[in-house]
């Protein structure tokens, strides 16, 4: 039998069900790997006893014949999801030591399917970032906060904000992880670390218990090695949550594994002209072109389309997301959760000191931008304009979907960059979000599929974007491609 960390989610689930291995043995195996690879700084919290307790419960359910479909399969959660068994920080000092009294809906649904939580994964503070360099709490085994390292080259970023999730899956520290995507945070780190990740349609997964960044954009999704594993996880985590998230869609959960093998004959793949412009690095372009050739071999037809407002997605997103963040983050005031400043003379000073000490630079920058664009004098000029253009961006996609079934292009203009490269230039990092922001603003499902390697032998992700609720179509297209290629099976050296 191959080592446990080489097995897919589906294979592990089968081995567990057939009692070839126990959930406790499986959990111990992955916890040992996590300890051996702490230098990646992927985990922010572990509690071996809590994990083993969950694993024992999974073994008991398997023995009793009452186990869920994914019983005993380990998963690690982005530290944006609150969990009652593990501390939850959103990567921020302001939540240091915070313990939630409940599990996020996504966490609970996966636990109901029998999954065992290995721990909490690093992310940019409050999911604001593209490099996982703005995490403000130390990783497990570290004394000071450290960026997550890319398992393909530890001198490079893992991407963000779900960098811990991507690195953990790529390094085989977990067979799967949860992530969240507000403007690309599942797709971009998945692309940079050579794994598969899908952000479903806005509202498909419940946001209950996901620490809010920009509520009209935030969406949860799975990250794993293959599209077929993502299909299993997405089926388990999606579904309406009417009592807890009023924006969750009233669409029943769905079995995404079903259509995975459908033929791609005649599938029209739209290539937005604007995604292949001069900003796209040649190495990434070459990998994407090769992937598109493979799709032609699989029977798909390539059609050129246009998403004319692609460039506007950056200013629009960086107005709307900070606006919502400035409102969402007002709840961190030293009273209800986590950190409170020590010395203060009155309530106002307590608020000010707590927030000054608790938030990092990027978070403060966005709170200031958000407060500014929502202010009385500037609301019409910035926020309202941005909302109008957001609608036009969504309309552009509907025009495009008249000509094609799915849209394909790069996830990011380059492969993962070196640690520290963009830390002094936040706008340079914002610009790298160009290909992921449009689908986020439109609320469309998007995924990243490993599609080869670029400069420095770093992974390149192919982005697939579908129309509303067409996750199944994306997973099908990704799965057929993965049957014909092996990029998703490649392992970084040493893992
Ligand atoms: N990079 C984008 C940002 O910094 C997206 C982050 C995300 O999707 N959470 O906001």
PDB file of C-alpha atoms and ligand atoms in Angstrom, residues 78 126-130 160-161 180-186 213 218 317-318 321 362 366 429-430 433 437, ligand 1:
ATOM      1  CA  UNK A  78      -8.113  27.922   6.966  1.00  0.00           C
ATOM      2  CA  UNK A 126      -8.348  38.696   7.796  1.00  0.00           C
ATOM      3  CA  UNK A 127      -7.732  37.156   4.340  1.00  0.00           C
ATOM      4  CA  UNK A 128      -6.326  40.430   3.032  1.00  0.00           C
ATOM      5  CA  UNK A 129      -3.405  39.632   0.807  1.00  0.00           C
ATOM      6  CA  UNK A 130      -1.992  37.646  -2.064  1.00  0.00           C
ATOM      7  CA  UNK A 160      -2.624  34.113  -0.500  1.00  0.00           C
ATOM      8  CA  UNK A 161      -4.668  34.544   1.301  1.00  0.00           C
ATOM      9  CA  UNK A 180     -11.945  31.111   1.252  1.00  0.00           C
ATOM     10  CA  UNK A 181     -11.940  33.302  -1.811  1.00  0.00           C
ATOM     11  CA  UNK A 182     -12.960  36.961  -1.786  1.00  0.00           C
ATOM     12  CA  UNK A 183     -10.935  38.073  -4.778  1.00  0.00           C
ATOM     13  CA  UNK A 184      -8.900  34.991  -5.647  1.00  0.00           C
ATOM     14  CA  UNK A 185      -7.701  33.524  -2.370  1.00  0.00           C
ATOM     15  CA  UNK A 186      -8.522  29.920  -3.261  1.00  0.00           C
ATOM     16  CA  UNK A 213     -13.703  40.264   5.220  1.00  0.00           C
ATOM     17  CA  UNK A 218     -16.492  36.027   0.578  1.00  0.00           C
ATOM     18  CA  UNK A 317     -12.615  45.497  -6.016  1.00  0.00           C
ATOM     19  CA  UNK A 318     -10.165  47.629  -4.038  1.00  0.00           C
ATOM     20  CA  UNK A 321     -13.724  45.056  -0.486  1.00  0.00           C
ATOM     21  CA  UNK A 362      -2.446  45.974   5.509  1.00  0.00           C
ATOM     22  CA  UNK A 366      -7.889  48.850   4.086  1.00  0.00           C
ATOM     23  CA  UNK A 429       0.335  42.873  -5.279  1.00  0.00           C
ATOM     24  CA  UNK A 430      -3.176  44.221  -5.995  1.00  0.00           C
ATOM     25  CA  UNK A 433      -5.171  39.871  -8.817  1.00  0.00           C
ATOM     26  CA  UNK A 437     -11.186  39.599  -9.394  1.00  0.00           C
TER      27      UNK A 437
HETATM   28  N1  LIG B   1      -5.668  39.336  -2.927  1.00  0.00           N
HETATM   29  C1  LIG B   1      -6.993  39.787  -2.701  1.00  0.00           C
HETATM   30  C2  LIG B   1      -7.012  40.729  -1.522  1.00  0.00           C
HETATM   31  O1  LIG B   1      -5.976  41.003  -1.028  1.00  0.00           O
HETATM   32  C3  LIG B   1      -7.936  38.645  -2.497  1.00  0.00           C
HETATM   33  C4  LIG B   1      -7.938  38.099  -1.126  1.00  0.00           C
HETATM   34  C5  LIG B   1      -9.011  37.086  -0.899  1.00  0.00           C
HETATM   35  O2  LIG B   1      -9.575  36.526  -1.853  1.00  0.00           O
HETATM   36  N2  LIG B   1      -9.327  36.860   0.363  1.00  0.00           N
HETATM   37  O3  LIG B   1      -8.009  41.202  -1.089  1.00  0.00           O
END
